[in-house]
Amino acid sequence: YKDNGAANFACLRHMASNMVRAEPTKISLVAKQKRCLMNPSFLEKVLAAGIPAMVEK
């Protein structure tokens, strides 16, 4: 992790943004991220939508 920390973190950020994109609500990505921060039930919806989308690929 020491030498590859930046690449590992970039991979995690990419996976998280793909999960947010997979959630079907028609609002911006930034708004979805803020809503996840403020509302744990919306975060659960994003995770529920994102995990199957990641498995399909």
mmCIF file of C-alpha atoms in Angstrom:
data_model
loop_
_atom_site.group_PDB
_atom_site.id
_atom_site.type_symbol
_atom_site.label_atom_id
_atom_site.label_comp_id
_atom_site.label_asym_id
_atom_site.label_seq_id
_atom_site.Cartn_x
_atom_site.Cartn_y
_atom_site.Cartn_z
ATOM 1 C CA TYR A 1 0.000 0.000 0.000
ATOM 2 C CA LYS A 2 2.917 2.346 0.584
ATOM 3 C CA ASP A 3 4.032 2.725 -3.025
ATOM 4 C CA ASN A 4 0.617 2.259 -4.623
ATOM 5 C CA GLY A 5 -1.511 4.380 -2.300
ATOM 6 C CA ALA A 6 -2.491 6.963 -4.906
ATOM 7 C CA ALA A 7 -3.504 4.314 -7.446
ATOM 8 C CA ASN A 8 -5.457 2.364 -4.817
ATOM 9 C CA PHE A 9 -7.329 5.470 -3.708
ATOM 10 C CA ALA A 10 -8.071 6.424 -7.330
ATOM 11 C CA CYS A 11 -9.542 2.955 -7.881
ATOM 12 C CA LEU A 12 -11.783 3.322 -4.820
ATOM 13 C CA ARG A 13 -12.921 6.784 -5.954
ATOM 14 C CA HIS A 14 -13.742 5.398 -9.400
ATOM 15 C CA MET A 15 -15.761 2.531 -7.909
ATOM 16 C CA ALA A 16 -17.663 4.954 -5.665
ATOM 17 C CA SER A 17 -18.486 7.296 -8.551
ATOM 18 C CA ASN A 18 -19.730 4.334 -10.617
ATOM 19 C CA MET A 19 -22.019 3.349 -7.739
ATOM 20 C CA VAL A 20 -23.415 6.881 -7.549
ATOM 21 C CA ARG A 21 -23.984 6.884 -11.325
ATOM 22 C CA ALA A 22 -25.843 3.549 -11.108
ATOM 23 C CA GLU A 23 -28.463 5.020 -8.767
ATOM 24 C CA PRO A 24 -31.438 6.034 -10.971
ATOM 25 C CA THR A 25 -32.414 9.341 -9.323
ATOM 26 C CA LYS A 26 -32.203 12.184 -11.871
ATOM 27 C CA ILE A 27 -30.010 14.625 -9.942
ATOM 28 C CA SER A 28 -26.366 15.581 -10.415
ATOM 29 C CA LEU A 29 -23.527 13.426 -9.140
ATOM 30 C CA VAL A 30 -22.471 16.109 -6.663
ATOM 31 C CA ALA A 31 -26.022 16.347 -5.320
ATOM 32 C CA LYS A 32 -26.173 12.563 -4.949
ATOM 33 C CA GLN A 33 -22.865 12.591 -3.051
ATOM 34 C CA LYS A 34 -24.139 15.282 -0.688
ATOM 35 C CA ARG A 35 -27.401 13.432 -0.210
ATOM 36 C CA CYS A 36 -25.455 10.269 0.685
ATOM 37 C CA LEU A 37 -23.532 12.272 3.259
ATOM 38 C CA MET A 38 -26.678 13.649 4.893
ATOM 39 C CA ASN A 39 -29.074 10.731 4.499
ATOM 40 C CA PRO A 40 -28.008 7.170 5.409
ATOM 41 C CA SER A 41 -31.086 5.669 3.745
ATOM 42 C CA PHE A 42 -30.098 7.280 0.426
ATOM 43 C CA LEU A 43 -26.589 5.884 0.905
ATOM 44 C CA GLU A 44 -28.139 2.436 1.257
ATOM 45 C CA LYS A 45 -30.042 2.991 -2.012
ATOM 46 C CA VAL A 46 -26.821 3.960 -3.788
ATOM 47 C CA LEU A 47 -25.020 0.900 -2.457
ATOM 48 C CA ALA A 48 -27.939 -1.352 -3.382
ATOM 49 C CA ALA A 49 -27.938 0.044 -6.926
ATOM 50 C CA GLY A 50 -24.166 0.097 -7.287
ATOM 51 C CA ILE A 51 -23.164 -3.369 -6.137
ATOM 52 C CA PRO A 52 -25.205 -5.275 -8.763
ATOM 53 C CA ALA A 53 -23.973 -2.842 -11.435
ATOM 54 C CA MET A 54 -20.370 -3.623 -10.497
ATOM 55 C CA VAL A 55 -20.980 -7.378 -10.522
ATOM 56 C CA GLU A 56 -22.486 -7.275 -14.035
ATOM 57 C CA LYS A 57 -19.245 -5.934 -15.513
#
